[in-house]
Coordinates of C-alpha atoms in Angstrom, one line a residue:
Chain A
M253 CA 33.5 5.4 -5.9
T254 CA 35.2 2.5 -4.2
D255 CA 34.4 0.6 -1.6
L256 CA 36.4 0.7 1.7
I257 CA 37.3 -2.3 3.2
V258 CA 38.4 -2.9 6.9
G259 CA 41.0 -5.3 7.9
I260 CA 41.4 -6.5 11.4
A261 CA 42.4 -3.5 14.0
D262 CA 41.7 -0.5 11.8
I263 CA 39.3 2.3 11.1
K264 CA 37.7 3.7 8.2
I265 CA 35.6 6.6 7.6
G266 CA 33.6 7.4 4.6
Q267 CA 30.8 9.6 3.1
G268 CA 28.1 9.7 0.4
E269 CA 27.8 6.7 -2.2
Q270 CA 30.7 5.1 -0.6
I271 CA 30.2 1.5 1.6
I272 CA 32.4 0.2 4.0
K273 CA 33.1 -3.5 4.3
T274 CA 34.4 -6.0 6.5
S275 CA 34.1 -9.9 7.7
L276 CA 33.7 -10.6 11.5
G277 CA 34.2 -13.7 13.9
S278 CA 35.0 -13.1 17.6
C279 CA 35.9 -9.5 16.6
V280 CA 33.3 -6.6 16.6
A281 CA 32.8 -3.8 14.1
V282 CA 31.1 -0.8 15.7
C283 CA 29.6 1.6 12.8
I284 CA 28.8 5.2 13.5
Y285 CA 26.8 7.5 11.2
S286 CA 25.9 10.9 10.7
K287 CA 22.6 11.6 9.0
E288 CA 23.3 15.1 8.4
Y289 CA 26.5 14.6 6.7
H290 CA 25.6 11.1 5.3
A291 CA 29.0 9.9 6.5
G292 CA 30.0 7.3 8.7
A293 CA 33.2 5.5 10.0
M294 CA 33.5 2.0 11.0
I295 CA 36.1 0.0 13.5
H296 CA 36.8 -3.3 13.0
Y297 CA 38.4 -4.7 16.6
M298 CA 39.6 -7.6 18.2
L299 CA 40.1 -7.5 22.1
P300 CA 38.2 -5.3 24.5
S301 CA 40.3 -3.6 26.0
L302 CA 44.3 -2.4 26.0
E303 CA 45.6 -3.6 29.5
Q304 CA 48.9 -1.9 29.3
E305 CA 51.4 0.1 27.0
S306 CA 53.3 -3.2 25.9
S307 CA 55.1 -1.9 23.0
N308 CA 56.0 1.7 21.2
N309 CA 54.3 0.3 17.8
L310 CA 50.8 0.6 19.3
K311 CA 47.7 -0.6 16.9
L312 CA 44.8 1.6 19.1
A313 CA 42.2 0.0 16.7
K314 CA 42.9 -3.4 18.1
Y315 CA 41.0 -2.6 21.4
G316 CA 37.5 -1.7 21.8
N317 CA 39.0 0.8 24.4
P318 CA 40.5 3.3 23.3
G319 CA 39.8 2.0 19.9
I320 CA 36.4 3.5 19.7
L321 CA 37.1 6.9 21.6
E322 CA 40.0 7.0 18.8
M323 CA 37.6 6.4 15.7
L324 CA 35.3 9.1 16.9
K325 CA 38.3 11.8 17.6
Q326 CA 39.2 10.8 13.9
F327 CA 35.8 11.4 12.6
K328 CA 35.0 14.7 14.5
S329 CA 38.1 15.9 13.0
K330 CA 36.9 15.7 9.9
F331 CA 33.0 16.4 10.5
K332 CA 32.0 18.9 13.3
I333 CA 29.5 17.0 15.1
E334 CA 28.1 16.4 18.5
N335 CA 27.9 12.9 19.7
S336 CA 24.4 13.5 20.5
E337 CA 23.9 14.0 16.5
L338 CA 25.5 10.6 16.0
V339 CA 24.0 6.8 15.9
A340 CA 25.8 3.5 16.3
K341 CA 25.1 0.0 14.9
I342 CA 27.5 -3.1 16.9
F343 CA 28.3 -6.7 14.7
G344 CA 30.0 -9.6 15.2
G345 CA 31.4 -10.8 18.3
A346 CA 30.8 -14.4 17.4
K347 CA 32.5 -17.7 18.8
V348 CA 33.8 -19.2 16.1
L349 CA 36.8 -21.2 16.9
K350 CA 35.4 -22.8 20.0
N351 CA 38.7 -23.7 21.5
I352 CA 40.8 -20.8 20.4
T353 CA 38.6 -17.5 21.2
T354 CA 36.4 -18.5 24.1
N355 CA 34.6 -15.7 25.5
I356 CA 35.9 -13.0 23.6
G357 CA 33.4 -11.8 21.1
F358 CA 30.9 -11.2 24.1
C359 CA 34.0 -9.1 26.1
N360 CA 34.4 -7.3 22.8
E361 CA 30.4 -6.6 22.3
K362 CA 30.4 -5.2 26.1
I363 CA 32.8 -2.8 25.8
A364 CA 31.1 -1.5 22.7
R365 CA 27.9 -1.4 24.4
E366 CA 29.7 0.5 27.8
I367 CA 31.8 3.2 25.7
L368 CA 28.8 3.8 23.3
H369 CA 26.7 4.4 26.2
E370 CA 29.4 6.9 28.0
Q371 CA 29.6 8.9 25.0
H372 CA 26.1 9.5 25.0
I373 CA 25.8 7.8 21.3
K374 CA 22.5 5.8 20.6
I375 CA 22.7 2.3 19.7
I376 CA 20.0 2.0 17.2
A377 CA 20.6 -1.8 15.7
S378 CA 22.9 -4.8 16.6
K379 CA 23.6 -8.2 15.5
T380 CA 26.0 -10.3 17.5
G381 CA 26.8 -13.9 18.8
G382 CA 26.1 -17.0 17.4
E383 CA 29.1 -19.3 16.3
K384 CA 29.4 -18.3 12.3
G385 CA 31.1 -15.3 10.6
Y386 CA 29.7 -12.1 9.3
K387 CA 29.7 -10.3 6.4
I388 CA 28.7 -6.4 6.4
D389 CA 28.2 -3.8 4.1
F390 CA 27.6 -0.2 6.0
N391 CA 26.2 2.2 3.2
L392 CA 27.0 5.5 4.0
S393 CA 24.1 7.3 1.6
N394 CA 21.6 5.8 3.8
G395 CA 23.5 4.4 7.3
I396 CA 21.9 1.2 6.7
V397 CA 24.2 -2.0 7.3
L398 CA 23.4 -5.3 4.9
C399 CA 24.6 -8.1 7.2
Q400 CA 24.8 -11.8 6.5
V401 CA 25.5 -14.4 8.5
F402 CA 27.0 -17.4 7.2
G403 CA 24.6 -19.8 6.6
E404 CA 21.8 -17.5 6.7
N405 CA 20.1 -14.9 4.5
A406 CA 21.3 -11.2 4.6
A407 CA 19.6 -8.8 6.4
E408 CA 19.6 -4.8 6.8
Y409 CA 20.2 -3.0 10.0
Chain B
M832 CA 47.5 1.4 4.3
N833 CA 49.1 0.4 7.5
E834 CA 52.8 0.6 7.9
S835 CA 54.7 -2.6 7.7
K836 CA 58.0 -3.0 9.3
N837 CA 58.3 -5.5 6.8
I838 CA 60.4 -8.3 8.7
K839 CA 62.7 -10.2 6.5
F840 CA 61.5 -13.8 5.6
N841 CA 65.2 -15.2 5.0
K842 CA 66.2 -16.2 1.5
T843 CA 67.0 -20.0 2.5
V844 CA 64.0 -20.5 4.7
Q845 CA 62.2 -19.6 1.5
L846 CA 63.8 -22.1 -0.1
I847 CA 63.0 -24.8 2.3
T848 CA 59.1 -23.7 2.2
K849 CA 58.9 -24.2 -1.9
M850 CA 60.5 -27.4 -1.5
S851 CA 58.0 -28.3 1.4
L852 CA 55.0 -27.0 -0.7
D853 CA 56.5 -29.0 -3.9
M854 CA 56.1 -32.0 -1.6
A855 CA 52.6 -31.4 -0.7
S856 CA 51.8 -30.9 -4.3
V857 CA 52.7 -34.4 -4.8
V858 CA 50.5 -35.9 -1.8
F859 CA 47.6 -34.0 -2.7
S860 CA 47.9 -35.3 -6.2
K861 CA 48.4 -38.7 -4.9
L862 CA 45.5 -38.6 -2.3
T863 CA 43.1 -36.8 -5.2
K864 CA 44.3 -38.8 -8.0
T865 CA 44.8 -36.0 -9.8
D866 CA 48.0 -34.0 -11.1
A867 CA 47.8 -30.7 -9.2
K868 CA 50.4 -28.5 -9.0
I869 CA 51.0 -25.8 -6.0
I870 CA 51.5 -22.4 -7.5
I871 CA 53.0 -19.8 -4.8
D872 CA 51.5 -16.7 -5.4
K873 CA 53.4 -14.3 -2.6
I874 CA 56.0 -15.0 0.2
Y875 CA 55.9 -11.5 2.3
S876 CA 55.5 -9.8 5.5
D877 CA 52.8 -7.3 6.2
D878 CA 50.9 -5.5 8.4
I879 CA 48.0 -7.5 9.8
S880 CA 45.4 -4.9 9.0
N881 CA 46.9 -5.1 5.2
I882 CA 46.4 -8.9 5.2
S883 CA 42.8 -9.1 6.5
E884 CA 42.0 -6.3 4.6
N885 CA 42.9 -8.2 1.2
M886 CA 41.6 -11.3 2.8
N887 CA 38.1 -9.5 3.2
K888 CA 38.2 -8.2 -0.6
N889 CA 37.5 -12.2 -2.0
S890 CA 35.9 -13.6 0.9
K891 CA 34.5 -16.8 -0.4
E892 CA 31.9 -19.8 1.2
V893 CA 34.4 -22.4 2.0
M894 CA 35.1 -25.5 3.7
A895 CA 38.7 -25.2 5.6
S896 CA 41.5 -27.5 7.2
L897 CA 43.1 -25.5 9.7
V898 CA 46.4 -27.7 11.2
N899 CA 48.8 -26.1 13.9
L900 CA 52.5 -27.5 12.9
V901 CA 53.9 -27.6 16.6
G902 CA 57.5 -28.1 17.6
D903 CA 60.8 -26.1 17.3
T904 CA 59.4 -23.5 14.6
P905 CA 55.6 -23.3 14.9
M906 CA 54.0 -22.6 12.1
K907 CA 50.2 -22.3 11.2
F908 CA 48.5 -24.4 8.0
L909 CA 45.7 -23.3 6.1
F910 CA 43.8 -25.1 3.5
M911 CA 40.7 -23.9 2.2
V912 CA 38.5 -24.7 -0.7
P913 CA 35.2 -23.8 -2.0
L914 CA 32.0 -25.2 -0.2
N915 CA 31.0 -27.0 -3.5
D916 CA 34.3 -27.7 -4.5
S917 CA 34.8 -29.8 -1.4
L918 CA 32.1 -32.4 -2.7
K919 CA 33.8 -32.8 -5.9
L920 CA 37.2 -33.4 -3.8
T921 CA 35.3 -36.0 -1.7
D922 CA 34.5 -37.9 -5.3
L923 CA 38.0 -37.6 -6.4
I924 CA 39.3 -39.2 -3.2
L925 CA 36.7 -41.9 -3.3
E926 CA 37.1 -42.0 -6.9
K927 CA 33.6 -41.7 -7.6
K928 CA 32.2 -39.9 -10.4
I929 CA 32.2 -36.2 -10.1
G930 CA 28.7 -35.1 -9.0
T931 CA 28.2 -38.2 -6.3
H932 CA 28.4 -36.6 -3.4
N933 CA 26.0 -33.8 -2.7
E934 CA 25.4 -33.4 1.1
F935 CA 28.1 -32.0 3.6
N936 CA 28.4 -34.9 5.5
M937 CA 31.2 -36.6 7.8
Y938 CA 33.2 -37.8 4.6
V939 CA 33.0 -34.6 2.8
E940 CA 34.4 -32.7 6.0
S941 CA 37.0 -35.4 7.0
S942 CA 38.3 -34.9 3.1
V943 CA 38.9 -31.6 3.5
Q944 CA 40.4 -32.6 7.3
E945 CA 42.9 -35.3 5.8
I946 CA 43.9 -33.1 2.9
G947 CA 44.9 -30.7 5.7
N948 CA 46.4 -33.4 7.4
I949 CA 48.7 -35.1 4.5
M950 CA 49.8 -31.7 3.2
A951 CA 50.9 -30.4 6.6
S952 CA 52.5 -33.6 7.4
A953 CA 54.5 -33.5 4.1
I954 CA 55.5 -29.7 4.9
C955 CA 56.4 -30.7 8.3
N956 CA 58.5 -34.0 6.7
V957 CA 60.5 -31.5 4.8
F958 CA 61.5 -29.0 7.2
V959 CA 62.5 -32.0 9.8
T960 CA 64.7 -33.6 7.4
T961 CA 66.2 -30.5 5.8
C962 CA 66.6 -28.5 9.1
K963 CA 67.1 -31.3 11.7
I964 CA 64.2 -29.8 14.0
K965 CA 61.1 -31.6 15.3
L966 CA 57.7 -30.4 13.8
V967 CA 54.8 -32.4 13.2
P968 CA 51.1 -31.3 12.8
A969 CA 48.3 -31.3 15.7
P970 CA 45.3 -32.9 14.6
P971 CA 43.0 -30.7 12.2
I972 CA 40.2 -28.6 13.0
V973 CA 37.6 -28.3 10.0
M974 CA 35.3 -25.6 9.6
K975 CA 32.6 -24.2 7.0
D976 CA 32.5 -20.6 7.0
F977 CA 33.2 -17.7 5.4
S978 CA 37.2 -17.9 4.4
S979 CA 38.3 -13.9 5.5
T980 CA 36.4 -15.1 9.1
I981 CA 38.4 -18.4 9.2
F982 CA 41.2 -16.3 8.6
Q983 CA 40.9 -13.9 11.0
E984 CA 40.1 -16.2 13.4
Y985 CA 43.1 -18.9 12.8
T986 CA 45.3 -15.8 13.2
F987 CA 43.7 -14.3 16.2
D988 CA 46.5 -15.4 18.4
L989 CA 49.2 -14.2 16.2
A990 CA 47.6 -11.0 15.6
M991 CA 47.2 -10.5 19.7
E992 CA 50.9 -10.7 20.1
Q993 CA 52.2 -9.1 17.3
N994 CA 51.3 -6.3 14.6
E995 CA 53.0 -7.9 11.7
M996 CA 52.5 -11.3 10.0
L997 CA 55.0 -13.4 7.5
V998 CA 52.5 -15.0 4.6
V999 CA 53.2 -17.4 2.1
E1000 CA 50.2 -17.7 -0.5
S1001 CA 49.5 -20.1 -2.8
H1002 CA 46.8 -21.9 -4.8
F1003 CA 46.1 -25.0 -7.0
D1004 CA 43.5 -25.4 -9.7
L1005 CA 42.8 -28.9 -10.7
T1006 CA 41.4 -27.5 -13.9
N1007 CA 39.9 -30.9 -15.4
C1008 CA 37.3 -30.7 -12.1
G1009 CA 37.0 -26.6 -12.2
I1010 CA 38.6 -26.8 -8.3
N1011 CA 40.1 -24.1 -6.9
C1012 CA 42.0 -24.4 -3.6
S1013 CA 44.0 -22.1 -1.6
L1014 CA 46.9 -22.6 0.8
F1015 CA 48.4 -20.4 3.8
L1016 CA 51.9 -21.0 5.7
L1017 CA 52.1 -18.5 8.1
P1018 CA 55.3 -19.1 10.3
Y1019 CA 55.7 -17.5 13.9
L1020 CA 58.3 -14.6 13.5
E1021 CA 60.3 -16.8 16.3
S1022 CA 60.4 -19.6 13.6
N1023 CA 61.7 -17.4 11.4
K1024 CA 64.4 -16.2 13.2
I1025 CA 65.4 -19.8 14.3
L1026 CA 65.1 -20.9 11.1
S1027 CA 67.6 -18.4 9.9
S1028 CA 70.0 -18.9 12.4
I1029 CA 70.3 -22.6 11.5
E1030 CA 74.0 -23.6 11.2
G1031 CA 74.4 -25.2 7.5
L1032 CA 71.4 -24.1 6.0
Chain C
M736 CA 36.5 -67.8 11.5
S737 CA 38.0 -64.8 9.4
K738 CA 40.7 -62.6 11.3
S739 CA 39.3 -59.6 12.7
I740 CA 41.1 -56.0 12.5
L741 CA 40.0 -52.8 14.1
I742 CA 40.5 -49.7 12.0
A743 CA 41.9 -46.5 14.1
D744 CA 42.1 -43.2 12.2
D745 CA 40.6 -39.7 13.3
A746 CA 39.2 -39.4 9.4
P747 CA 36.4 -40.8 8.6
I748 CA 37.2 -41.0 5.1
I749 CA 40.4 -43.0 5.6
R750 CA 38.5 -45.6 8.0
L751 CA 36.5 -46.1 5.1
M752 CA 39.2 -46.4 2.9
L753 CA 40.8 -48.9 4.8
K754 CA 37.3 -50.7 4.8
D755 CA 36.9 -51.0 1.4
I756 CA 41.0 -52.0 0.8
I757 CA 40.5 -54.5 3.5
T758 CA 37.2 -56.2 3.1
P759 CA 37.4 -58.2 -0.2
L760 CA 40.8 -59.9 1.6
G761 CA 38.1 -62.1 3.6
Y762 CA 39.1 -60.2 7.1
Q763 CA 35.9 -58.9 9.3
I764 CA 36.2 -55.2 10.5
V765 CA 35.3 -55.6 14.0
A766 CA 35.7 -52.0 15.2
E767 CA 36.9 -48.4 14.3
A768 CA 38.4 -46.0 16.9
A769 CA 38.5 -42.0 16.3
N770 CA 41.4 -41.1 18.4
G771 CA 44.0 -43.4 20.3
E772 CA 41.9 -43.6 23.8
E773 CA 39.1 -45.0 21.8
A774 CA 41.8 -47.4 20.1
I775 CA 42.9 -48.9 23.3
Q776 CA 39.3 -49.7 24.7
K777 CA 38.3 -51.1 21.6
Y778 CA 41.2 -53.3 21.5
K779 CA 40.6 -54.3 25.1
E780 CA 36.5 -55.0 24.3
F781 CA 37.0 -57.2 20.8
K782 CA 40.7 -58.1 21.0
P783 CA 41.4 -57.9 16.8
D784 CA 44.0 -59.8 15.1
L785 CA 45.5 -56.9 13.7
V786 CA 45.2 -52.9 14.4
T787 CA 46.1 -50.2 11.9
M788 CA 46.8 -47.1 13.6
D789 CA 47.1 -43.4 12.4
I790 CA 49.6 -41.5 14.5
I791 CA 47.7 -37.8 14.7
M792 CA 44.6 -38.3 16.2
P793 CA 43.2 -35.9 19.1
I794 CA 43.0 -37.0 22.7
K795 CA 45.7 -40.0 22.4
N796 CA 48.0 -40.2 19.6
G797 CA 49.0 -43.5 18.0
I798 CA 52.4 -44.0 19.5
E799 CA 50.6 -44.0 23.1
A800 CA 47.9 -46.0 22.1
L801 CA 50.5 -48.5 20.4
S802 CA 52.5 -48.2 23.4
E803 CA 49.4 -49.1 25.9
I804 CA 48.1 -52.1 23.4
L805 CA 51.5 -53.7 23.5
K806 CA 51.9 -53.6 27.3
L807 CA 48.0 -55.2 27.4
N808 CA 49.3 -57.7 24.8
P809 CA 52.9 -58.0 24.0
K810 CA 52.0 -60.2 20.9
A811 CA 49.6 -57.8 19.5
K812 CA 50.4 -56.7 15.8
V813 CA 49.7 -52.8 14.8
L814 CA 50.2 -51.6 11.6
M815 CA 50.8 -47.8 11.5
I816 CA 49.5 -46.1 9.0
S817 CA 50.5 -41.8 9.2
A818 CA 51.5 -39.0 6.9
I819 CA 54.4 -38.6 8.9
D820 CA 57.4 -39.9 7.2
Q821 CA 60.4 -38.9 9.8
K822 CA 62.7 -41.2 11.1
E823 CA 62.4 -40.3 14.5
Y824 CA 58.6 -41.4 14.3
L825 CA 59.5 -44.8 12.0
T826 CA 61.9 -45.7 14.5
K827 CA 60.0 -44.9 17.2
A828 CA 57.0 -47.1 16.3
I829 CA 59.2 -50.1 15.2
K830 CA 61.1 -49.9 19.1
I831 CA 57.8 -50.1 20.9
G832 CA 56.7 -53.0 18.8
A833 CA 54.7 -51.8 15.3
T834 CA 54.7 -54.5 13.0
D835 CA 55.0 -51.9 9.9
Y836 CA 54.7 -48.4 8.9
I837 CA 52.8 -47.1 5.9
V838 CA 53.0 -43.7 4.9
K839 CA 50.0 -41.9 3.9
P840 CA 48.7 -41.2 0.7
F841 CA 48.6 -44.9 0.7
E842 CA 48.4 -47.7 -2.3
E843 CA 45.7 -49.9 -2.1
A844 CA 48.0 -53.1 -2.9
K845 CA 50.8 -52.0 -0.6
V846 CA 48.3 -51.8 2.6
Q847 CA 47.0 -55.4 1.5
I848 CA 50.4 -56.8 1.6
A849 CA 51.5 -55.0 5.1
I850 CA 48.3 -56.8 6.5
K851 CA 49.0 -60.2 4.9
K852 CA 52.1 -60.0 6.0
A853 CA 51.4 -58.8 9.6
L854 CA 48.5 -62.2 9.8
G855 CA 50.6 -64.4 8.6
D856 CA 48.9 -64.9 5.2
H857 CA 51.3 -63.1 3.0
K858 CA 51.5 -66.2 1.2
L859 CA 48.3 -66.4 -0.1

């Protein structure tokens, strides 16, 4: 089975032996997982909230809000499941380019925690912050995320 | 795959871009005392998600020089070299035996910085002469990180404002030294429009 | 006493390369600067016989630094060394009072000749 690679402002859903992968800086990835279906989804978003509707060509996944909700909607249309049966993990939100993306990483993480709390989805692991990039591999057979921060050894979450 | 509106990259602008990358090759070769030739892989526009998905597929640990080209037609210039190859580039510039530099000190970082500076300057010089515009590089920023992270962070402001990007993707191999570098030139969408509308081009 | 030189460039590797090119000529590198503001401060402190000046530098660029140094001392000798090869910049630098303008990547011999000429030692 091929790996699913997630780019910026995107959502991918997979199951079983698939691994969903992405790289992060100030962006955040939220991974949701269902143990029952051995299925999960990942959103990679760059901004906390959509402030106003500025164009007809909206990419909802660019924003934590409403992107995370969109990811949940897409996942639940494929797998019949309640929020309480899902778990979530959060990664990224670093301050990589100091003079460009200021506090965005912190705000991105904050919105993830707020929305998941509102949706009654338990956050069971996270690795966020710092000043270096992240590479994450979300294994859908067991829900484990292998996360490597640049300059450090990879660790399982 | 995310849908792309396929913004047209003007043909004359593409030609001037190729000329500018040829000049960047010349100055890079002169600085490193090698015979390097930049090969343009692709000139295209695509959805930001597709572009970063492709970057994520082959992400490596790199040292990069990020240079904003500022003026009438702003662009972003990104030079990336695998981490260990940056040591070799420093040896080449200083005319030392390959293997002399073995730690990432200020000379190694500034060798990547300066490569970015001279190549970005060469690109600006060609656009200024050909299109009669103002364009100069800003002081480079040097970073060490995953290539995909660097690309995403550097194009963050472009991706905030628009869902498409114009990309000129190139690479060059210094086969005698086993060094493989990549280069990206990213004109702002507005810059493509301005260049396309210049009379006499 | 050997003539003194201040090297201004934001890239340490370029400063090292210039030092290696200049030192065999018998001149003394009295200071280095990594930006235009530092170049002005070091010029005031060391009053070098010659400054080599990059253009694209953070905080203050080399053209601004050139202008301020020449205000301090209209007879100051400043050799521009930059990757910018644009008529507007060349003309502006010379008009303000730069001694010469070398385009990067530079050749050792050209830098040596330009420095000796600026210092009036080119017949040596």
